[in-house]
PDB file of C-alpha atoms in Angstrom:
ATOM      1  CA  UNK A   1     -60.222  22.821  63.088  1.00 96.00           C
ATOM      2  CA  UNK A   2     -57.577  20.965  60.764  1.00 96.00           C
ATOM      3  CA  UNK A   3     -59.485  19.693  57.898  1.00 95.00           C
ATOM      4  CA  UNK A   4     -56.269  18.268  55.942  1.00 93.00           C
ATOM      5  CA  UNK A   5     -54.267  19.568  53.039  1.00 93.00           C
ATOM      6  CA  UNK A   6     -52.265  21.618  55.799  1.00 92.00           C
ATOM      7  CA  UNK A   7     -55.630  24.016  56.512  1.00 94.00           C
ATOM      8  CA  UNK A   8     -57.049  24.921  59.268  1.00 94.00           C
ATOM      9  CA  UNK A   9     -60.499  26.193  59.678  1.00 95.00           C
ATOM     10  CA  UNK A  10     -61.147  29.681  62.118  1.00 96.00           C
ATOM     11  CA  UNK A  11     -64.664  29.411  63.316  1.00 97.00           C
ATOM     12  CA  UNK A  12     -66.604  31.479  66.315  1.00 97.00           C
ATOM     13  CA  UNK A  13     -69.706  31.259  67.303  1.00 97.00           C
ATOM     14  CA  UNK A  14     -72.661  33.747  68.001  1.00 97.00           C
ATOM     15  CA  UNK A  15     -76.183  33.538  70.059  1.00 97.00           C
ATOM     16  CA  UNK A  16     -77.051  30.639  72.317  1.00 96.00           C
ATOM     17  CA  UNK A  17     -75.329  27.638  73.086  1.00 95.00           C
ATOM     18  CA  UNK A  18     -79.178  25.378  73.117  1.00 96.00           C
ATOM     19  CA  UNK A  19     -80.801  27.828  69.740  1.00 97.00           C
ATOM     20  CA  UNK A  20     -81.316  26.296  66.464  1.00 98.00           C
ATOM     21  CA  UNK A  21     -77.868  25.654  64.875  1.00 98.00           C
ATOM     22  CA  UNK A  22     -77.380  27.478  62.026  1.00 98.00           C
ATOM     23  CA  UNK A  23     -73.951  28.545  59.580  1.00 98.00           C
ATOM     24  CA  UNK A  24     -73.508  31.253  57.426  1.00 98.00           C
ATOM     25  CA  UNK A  25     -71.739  30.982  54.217  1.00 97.00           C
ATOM     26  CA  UNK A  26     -69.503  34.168  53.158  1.00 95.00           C
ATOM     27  CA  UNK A  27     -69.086  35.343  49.552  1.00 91.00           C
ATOM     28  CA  UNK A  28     -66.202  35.612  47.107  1.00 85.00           C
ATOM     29  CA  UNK A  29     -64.862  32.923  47.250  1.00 81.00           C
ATOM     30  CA  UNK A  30     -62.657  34.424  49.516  1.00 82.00           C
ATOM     31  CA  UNK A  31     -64.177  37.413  50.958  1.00 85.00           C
ATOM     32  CA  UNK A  32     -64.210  35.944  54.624  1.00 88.00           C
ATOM     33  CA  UNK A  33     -66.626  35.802  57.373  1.00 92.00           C
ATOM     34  CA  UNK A  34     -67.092  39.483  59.557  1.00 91.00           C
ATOM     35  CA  UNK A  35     -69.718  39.375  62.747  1.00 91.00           C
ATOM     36  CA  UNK A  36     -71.609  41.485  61.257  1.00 92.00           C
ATOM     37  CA  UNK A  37     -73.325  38.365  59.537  1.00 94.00           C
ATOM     38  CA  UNK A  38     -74.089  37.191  62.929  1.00 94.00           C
ATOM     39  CA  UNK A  39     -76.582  39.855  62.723  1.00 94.00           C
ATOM     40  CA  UNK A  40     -79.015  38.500  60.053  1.00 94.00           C
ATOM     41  CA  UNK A  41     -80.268  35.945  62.959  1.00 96.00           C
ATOM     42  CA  UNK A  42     -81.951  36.627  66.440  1.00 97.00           C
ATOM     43  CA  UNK A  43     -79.124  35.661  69.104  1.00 96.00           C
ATOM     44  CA  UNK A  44     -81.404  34.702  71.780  1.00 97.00           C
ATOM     45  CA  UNK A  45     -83.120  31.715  69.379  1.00 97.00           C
ATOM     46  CA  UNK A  46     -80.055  30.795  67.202  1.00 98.00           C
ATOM     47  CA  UNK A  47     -76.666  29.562  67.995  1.00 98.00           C
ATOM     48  CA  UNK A  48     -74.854  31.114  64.950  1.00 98.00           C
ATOM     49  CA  UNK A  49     -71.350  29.943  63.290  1.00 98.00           C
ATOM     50  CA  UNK A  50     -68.963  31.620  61.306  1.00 97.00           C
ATOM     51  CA  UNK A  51     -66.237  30.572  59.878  1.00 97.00           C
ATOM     52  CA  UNK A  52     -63.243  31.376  57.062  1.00 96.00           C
ATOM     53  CA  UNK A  53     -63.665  29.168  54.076  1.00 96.00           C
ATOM     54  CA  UNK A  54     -60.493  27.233  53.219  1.00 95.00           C
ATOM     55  CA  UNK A  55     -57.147  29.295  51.647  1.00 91.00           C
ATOM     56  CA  UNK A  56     -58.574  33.040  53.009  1.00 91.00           C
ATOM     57  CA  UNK A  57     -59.063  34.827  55.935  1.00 90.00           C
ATOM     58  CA  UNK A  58     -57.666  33.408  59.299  1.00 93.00           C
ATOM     59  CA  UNK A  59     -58.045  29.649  57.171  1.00 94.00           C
ATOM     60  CA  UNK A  60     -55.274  30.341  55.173  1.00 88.00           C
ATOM     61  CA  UNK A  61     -52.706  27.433  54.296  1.00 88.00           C
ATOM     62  CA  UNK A  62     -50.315  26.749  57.243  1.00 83.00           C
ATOM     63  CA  UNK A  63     -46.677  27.837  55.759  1.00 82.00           C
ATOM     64  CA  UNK A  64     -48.244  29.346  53.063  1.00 80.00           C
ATOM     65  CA  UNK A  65     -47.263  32.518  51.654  1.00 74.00           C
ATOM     66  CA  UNK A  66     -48.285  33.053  48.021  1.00 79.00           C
ATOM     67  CA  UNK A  67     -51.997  32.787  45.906  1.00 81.00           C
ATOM     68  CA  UNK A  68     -50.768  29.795  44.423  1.00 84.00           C
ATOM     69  CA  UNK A  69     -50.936  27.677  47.259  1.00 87.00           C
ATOM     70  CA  UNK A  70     -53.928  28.911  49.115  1.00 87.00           C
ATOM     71  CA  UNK A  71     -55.906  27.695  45.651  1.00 87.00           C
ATOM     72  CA  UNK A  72     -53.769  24.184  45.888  1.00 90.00           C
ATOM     73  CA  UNK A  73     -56.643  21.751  47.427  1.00 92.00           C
ATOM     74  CA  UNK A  74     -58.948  24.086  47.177  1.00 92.00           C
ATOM     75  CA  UNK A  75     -62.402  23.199  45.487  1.00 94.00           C
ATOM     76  CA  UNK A  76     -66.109  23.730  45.742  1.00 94.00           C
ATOM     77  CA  UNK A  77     -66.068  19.861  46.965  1.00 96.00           C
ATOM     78  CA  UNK A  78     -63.061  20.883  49.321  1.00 97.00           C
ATOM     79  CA  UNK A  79     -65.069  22.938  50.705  1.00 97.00           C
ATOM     80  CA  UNK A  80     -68.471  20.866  51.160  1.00 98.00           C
ATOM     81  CA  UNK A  81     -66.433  18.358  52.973  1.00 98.00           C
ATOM     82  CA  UNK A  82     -65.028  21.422  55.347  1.00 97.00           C
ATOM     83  CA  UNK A  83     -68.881  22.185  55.984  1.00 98.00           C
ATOM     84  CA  UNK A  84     -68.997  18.777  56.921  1.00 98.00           C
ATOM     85  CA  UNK A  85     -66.416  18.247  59.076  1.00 98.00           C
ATOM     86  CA  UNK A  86     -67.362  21.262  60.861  1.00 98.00           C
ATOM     87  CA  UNK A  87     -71.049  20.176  61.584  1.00 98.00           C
ATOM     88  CA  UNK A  88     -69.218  17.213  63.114  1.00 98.00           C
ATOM     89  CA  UNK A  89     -66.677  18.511  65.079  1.00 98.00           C
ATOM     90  CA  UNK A  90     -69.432  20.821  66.893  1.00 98.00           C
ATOM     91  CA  UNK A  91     -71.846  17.602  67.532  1.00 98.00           C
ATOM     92  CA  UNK A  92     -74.677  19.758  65.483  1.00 98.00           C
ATOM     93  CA  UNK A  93     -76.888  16.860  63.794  1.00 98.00           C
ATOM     94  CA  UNK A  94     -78.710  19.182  61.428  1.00 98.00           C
ATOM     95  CA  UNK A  95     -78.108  22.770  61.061  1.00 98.00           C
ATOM     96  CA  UNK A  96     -79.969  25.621  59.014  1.00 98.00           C
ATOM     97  CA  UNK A  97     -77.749  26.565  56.287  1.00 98.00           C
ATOM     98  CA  UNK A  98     -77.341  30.123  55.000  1.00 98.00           C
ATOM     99  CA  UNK A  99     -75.121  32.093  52.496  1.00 96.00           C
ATOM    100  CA  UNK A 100     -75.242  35.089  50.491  1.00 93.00           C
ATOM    101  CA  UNK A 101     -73.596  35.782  47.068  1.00 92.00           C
ATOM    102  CA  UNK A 102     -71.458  32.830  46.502  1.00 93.00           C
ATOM    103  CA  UNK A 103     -72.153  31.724  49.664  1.00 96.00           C
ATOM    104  CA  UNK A 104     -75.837  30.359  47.999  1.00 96.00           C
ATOM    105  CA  UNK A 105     -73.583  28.370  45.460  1.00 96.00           C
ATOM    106  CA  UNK A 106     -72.032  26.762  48.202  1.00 97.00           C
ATOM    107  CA  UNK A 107     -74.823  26.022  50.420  1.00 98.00           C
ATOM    108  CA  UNK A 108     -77.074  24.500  47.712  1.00 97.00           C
ATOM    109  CA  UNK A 109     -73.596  22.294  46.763  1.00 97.00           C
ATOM    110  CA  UNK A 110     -73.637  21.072  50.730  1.00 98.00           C
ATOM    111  CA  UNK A 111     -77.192  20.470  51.012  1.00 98.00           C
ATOM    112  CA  UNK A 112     -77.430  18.279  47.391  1.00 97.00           C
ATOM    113  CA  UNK A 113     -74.849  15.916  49.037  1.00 97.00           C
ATOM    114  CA  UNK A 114     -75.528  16.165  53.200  1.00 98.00           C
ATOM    115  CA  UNK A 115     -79.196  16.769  52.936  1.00 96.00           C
ATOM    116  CA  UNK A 116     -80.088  14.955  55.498  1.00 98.00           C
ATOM    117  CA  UNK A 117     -77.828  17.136  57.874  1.00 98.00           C
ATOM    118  CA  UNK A 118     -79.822  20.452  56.589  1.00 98.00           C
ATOM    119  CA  UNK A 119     -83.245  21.494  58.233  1.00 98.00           C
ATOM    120  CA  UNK A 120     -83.431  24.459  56.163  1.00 98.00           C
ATOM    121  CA  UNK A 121     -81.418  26.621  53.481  1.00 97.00           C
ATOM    122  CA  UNK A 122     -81.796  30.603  53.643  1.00 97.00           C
ATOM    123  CA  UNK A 123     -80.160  32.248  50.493  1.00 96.00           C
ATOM    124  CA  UNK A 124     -79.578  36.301  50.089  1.00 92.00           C
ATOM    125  CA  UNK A 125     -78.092  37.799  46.990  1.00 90.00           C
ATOM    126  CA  UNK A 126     -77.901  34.482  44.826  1.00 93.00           C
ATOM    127  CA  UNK A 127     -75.038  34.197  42.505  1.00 91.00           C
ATOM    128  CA  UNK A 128     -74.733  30.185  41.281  1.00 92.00           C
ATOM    129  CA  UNK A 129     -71.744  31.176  38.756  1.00 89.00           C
ATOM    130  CA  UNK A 130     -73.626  30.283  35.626  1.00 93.00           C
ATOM    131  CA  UNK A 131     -72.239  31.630  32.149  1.00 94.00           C
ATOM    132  CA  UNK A 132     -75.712  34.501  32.646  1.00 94.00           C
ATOM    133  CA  UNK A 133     -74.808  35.534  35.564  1.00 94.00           C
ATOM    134  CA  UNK A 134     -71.066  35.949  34.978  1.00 95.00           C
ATOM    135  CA  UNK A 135     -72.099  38.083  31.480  1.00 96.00           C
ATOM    136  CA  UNK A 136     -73.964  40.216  33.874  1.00 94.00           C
ATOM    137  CA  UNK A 137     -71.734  40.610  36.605  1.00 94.00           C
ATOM    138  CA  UNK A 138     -68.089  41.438  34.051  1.00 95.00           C
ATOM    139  CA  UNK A 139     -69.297  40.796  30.930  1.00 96.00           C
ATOM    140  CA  UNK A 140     -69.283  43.316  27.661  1.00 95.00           C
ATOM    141  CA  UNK A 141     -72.592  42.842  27.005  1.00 92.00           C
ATOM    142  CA  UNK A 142     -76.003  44.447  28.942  1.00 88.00           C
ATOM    143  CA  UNK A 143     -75.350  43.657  31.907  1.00 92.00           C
ATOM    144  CA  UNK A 144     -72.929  45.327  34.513  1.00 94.00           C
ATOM    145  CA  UNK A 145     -71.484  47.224  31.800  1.00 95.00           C
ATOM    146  CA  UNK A 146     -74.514  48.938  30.502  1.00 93.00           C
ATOM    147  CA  UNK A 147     -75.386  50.273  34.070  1.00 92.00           C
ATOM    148  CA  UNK A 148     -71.602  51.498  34.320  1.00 93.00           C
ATOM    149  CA  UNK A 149     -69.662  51.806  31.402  1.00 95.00           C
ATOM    150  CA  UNK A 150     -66.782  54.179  32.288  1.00 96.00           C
ATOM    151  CA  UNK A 151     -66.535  51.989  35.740  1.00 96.00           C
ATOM    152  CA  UNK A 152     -66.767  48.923  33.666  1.00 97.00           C
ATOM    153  CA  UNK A 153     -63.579  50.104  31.244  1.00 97.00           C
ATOM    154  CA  UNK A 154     -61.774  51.379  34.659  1.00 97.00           C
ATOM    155  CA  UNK A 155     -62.384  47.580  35.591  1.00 97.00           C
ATOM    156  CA  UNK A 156     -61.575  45.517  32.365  1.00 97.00           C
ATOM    157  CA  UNK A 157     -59.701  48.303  29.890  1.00 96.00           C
ATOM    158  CA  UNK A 158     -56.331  46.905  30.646  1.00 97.00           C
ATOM    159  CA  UNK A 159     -57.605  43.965  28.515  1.00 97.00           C
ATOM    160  CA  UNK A 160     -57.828  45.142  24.914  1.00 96.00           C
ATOM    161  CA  UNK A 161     -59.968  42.557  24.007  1.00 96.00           C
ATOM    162  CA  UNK A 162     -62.517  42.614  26.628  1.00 96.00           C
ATOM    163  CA  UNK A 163     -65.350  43.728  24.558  1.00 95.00           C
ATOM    164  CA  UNK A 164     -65.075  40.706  22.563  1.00 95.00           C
ATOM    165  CA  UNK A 165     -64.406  37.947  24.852  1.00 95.00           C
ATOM    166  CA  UNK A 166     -66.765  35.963  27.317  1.00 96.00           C
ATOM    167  CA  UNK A 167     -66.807  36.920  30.947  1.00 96.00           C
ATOM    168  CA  UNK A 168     -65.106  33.398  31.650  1.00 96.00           C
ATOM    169  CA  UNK A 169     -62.130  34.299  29.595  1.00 97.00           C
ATOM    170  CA  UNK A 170     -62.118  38.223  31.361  1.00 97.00           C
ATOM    171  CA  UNK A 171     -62.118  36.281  34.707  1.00 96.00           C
ATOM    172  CA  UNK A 172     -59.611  33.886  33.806  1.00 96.00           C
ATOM    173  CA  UNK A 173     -57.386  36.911  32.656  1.00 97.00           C
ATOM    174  CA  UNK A 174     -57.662  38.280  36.075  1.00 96.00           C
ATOM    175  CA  UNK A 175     -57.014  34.744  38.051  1.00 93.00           C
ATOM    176  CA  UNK A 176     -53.746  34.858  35.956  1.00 95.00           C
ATOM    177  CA  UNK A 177     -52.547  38.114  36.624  1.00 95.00           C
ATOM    178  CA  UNK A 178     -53.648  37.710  40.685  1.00 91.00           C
ATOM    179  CA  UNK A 179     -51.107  34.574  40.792  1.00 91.00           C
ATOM    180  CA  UNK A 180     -48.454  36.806  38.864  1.00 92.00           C
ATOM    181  CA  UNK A 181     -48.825  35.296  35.609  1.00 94.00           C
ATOM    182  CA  UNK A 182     -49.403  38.869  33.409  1.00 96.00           C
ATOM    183  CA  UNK A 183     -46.275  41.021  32.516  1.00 96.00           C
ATOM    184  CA  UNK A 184     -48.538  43.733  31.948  1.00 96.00           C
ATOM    185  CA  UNK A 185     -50.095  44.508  35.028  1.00 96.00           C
ATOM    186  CA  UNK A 186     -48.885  43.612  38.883  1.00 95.00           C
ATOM    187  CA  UNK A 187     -51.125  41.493  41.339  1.00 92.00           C
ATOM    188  CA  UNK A 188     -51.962  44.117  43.119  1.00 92.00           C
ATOM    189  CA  UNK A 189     -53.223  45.962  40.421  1.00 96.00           C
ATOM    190  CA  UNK A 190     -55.660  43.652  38.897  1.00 95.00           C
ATOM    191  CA  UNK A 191     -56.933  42.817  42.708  1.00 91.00           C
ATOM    192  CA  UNK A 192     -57.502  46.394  42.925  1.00 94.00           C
ATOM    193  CA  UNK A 193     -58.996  46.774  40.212  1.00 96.00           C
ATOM    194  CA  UNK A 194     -61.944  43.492  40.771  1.00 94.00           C
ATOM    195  CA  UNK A 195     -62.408  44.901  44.462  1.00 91.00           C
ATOM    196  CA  UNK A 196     -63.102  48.161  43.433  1.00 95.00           C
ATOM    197  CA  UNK A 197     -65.066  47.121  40.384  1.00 95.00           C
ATOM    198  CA  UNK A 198     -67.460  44.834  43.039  1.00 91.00           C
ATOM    199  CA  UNK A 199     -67.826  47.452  45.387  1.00 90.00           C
ATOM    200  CA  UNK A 200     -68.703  50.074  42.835  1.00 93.00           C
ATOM    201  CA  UNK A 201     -71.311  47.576  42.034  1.00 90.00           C
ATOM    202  CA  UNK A 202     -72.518  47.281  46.002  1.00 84.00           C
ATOM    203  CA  UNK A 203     -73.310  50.906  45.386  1.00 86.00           C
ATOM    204  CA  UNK A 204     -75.308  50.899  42.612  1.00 82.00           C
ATOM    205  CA  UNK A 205     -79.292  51.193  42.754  1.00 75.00           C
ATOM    206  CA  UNK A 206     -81.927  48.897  41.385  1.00 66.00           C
ATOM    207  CA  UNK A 207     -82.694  50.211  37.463  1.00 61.00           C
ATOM    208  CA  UNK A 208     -86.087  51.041  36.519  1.00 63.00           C
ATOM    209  CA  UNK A 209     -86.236  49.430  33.188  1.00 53.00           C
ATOM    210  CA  UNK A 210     -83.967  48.832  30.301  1.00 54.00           C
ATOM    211  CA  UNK A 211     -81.773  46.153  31.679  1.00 52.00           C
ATOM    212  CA  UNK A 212     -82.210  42.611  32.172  1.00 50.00           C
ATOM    213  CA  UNK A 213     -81.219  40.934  35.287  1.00 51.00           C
ATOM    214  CA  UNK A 214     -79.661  37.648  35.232  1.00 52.00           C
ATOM    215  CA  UNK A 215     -81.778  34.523  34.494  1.00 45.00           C
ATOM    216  CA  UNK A 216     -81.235  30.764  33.591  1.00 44.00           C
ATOM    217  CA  UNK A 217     -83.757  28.295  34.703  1.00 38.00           C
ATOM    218  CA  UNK A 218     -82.886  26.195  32.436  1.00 39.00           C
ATOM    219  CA  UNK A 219     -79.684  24.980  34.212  1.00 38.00           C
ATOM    220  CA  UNK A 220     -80.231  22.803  37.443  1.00 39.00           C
ATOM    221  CA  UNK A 221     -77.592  22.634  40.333  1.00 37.00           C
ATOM    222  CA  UNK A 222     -76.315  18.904  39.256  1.00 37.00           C
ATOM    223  CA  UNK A 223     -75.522  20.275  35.303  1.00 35.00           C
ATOM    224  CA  UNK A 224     -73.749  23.142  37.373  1.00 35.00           C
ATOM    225  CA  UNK A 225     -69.787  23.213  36.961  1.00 31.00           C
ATOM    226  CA  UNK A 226     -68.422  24.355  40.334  1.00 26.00           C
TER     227      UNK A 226
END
């Protein structure tokens, strides 16, 4: 589906052509969709899509061939509007939407300005990218970090002043080095080093006490900064 900007959307669908339409929402941004989300829903009463968000996976800028301009035109609104144009192109008038990690960011930005294409909203693993949950996830403080220390200096040691910055500023340091913009450590390097620092964190199990999970009621989704 060409949705402008030079991308195109890869969608597939899962289940049965008349079951309740319903889209799943991958994580990242940028992880990409696998079938094995297709999973999460019965196939014989849901008619499940899938698809690549914009600039990863098989939706990746036509011509394109560096970081830089897969994130060119490439917003959280960007990326409502794909939703949209989606929903349209497969004639679905309302559809349940779903989404895990970032995916629930994305889902609750869609159904604040299409709500009356949504007939329900599912979220799994929420992550909403406010400043508490971004301490937790790389921050120095006890989050993350307290669960994992040596795994959190394998992930954020090449940054001598990690322990004293915000999480913002640690991610920002990695968005820079990804697009080539660090002398002091390659691409590939720093990618390696956030994918294995996320997966290490897949791995880890639920504490007993002593650490406080992320929590910020006090923001709503329209103060949110996407």
């Amino acid at each position: 589906l060409d949705v402008g900007d030079d991308y195109v959307l890869t969608y597939e669908e899962h289940g049965t052509a008349c079951g309740i339409p319903a889209v799943f929402l991958h994580g990242g941004p940028g992880a990409g969709a696998t079938r094995r989300m297709a999973q999460l829903f019965d196939p014989k009463r849901y008619r499940v899509i899938l698809f690549d968000q914009r600039g990863c996976g098989q939706s990746c800028r036509k011509g394109s061939s560096t970081a830089r301009e897969q994130l060119e035109a490439n917003t959280s609104w960007h990326l409502v509007e794909d939703l949209e144009a989606l929903r349209k192109h497969l004639r679905i008038d309302r559809w349940v939407v779903a989404g895990g990690s970032w995916g629930t960011c994305l889902a609750l930005a869609y159904a604040s300005r299409h709500k009356e294409c949504v007939s329900a909203v599912v979220l799994r693993a929420v992550f909403l990218c406010r400043n508490s949950e971004l301490e937790w996830f790389c921050g120095a403080g006890q989050g993350a970090r307290a669960l994992t220390p040596a795994a959190w200096n394998n992930f954020a040691g090449w940054l001598p002043w990690a322990k004293t910055r915000s999480a913002r500023t640690i991610a920002a340091a990695f968005r820079r080095a990804a697009l080539g913009q660090d002398a002091s450590i390659s691409p590939e390097a720093a990618i390696s080093k956030w994918r294995t620092w996320e997966n290490h964190l897949f791995g880890l199990q639920a504490p007993e006490s002593g650490v406080v999970l992320p929590c910020e009621a006090k923001h709503d989704l329209a103060d949110a900064a996407w």
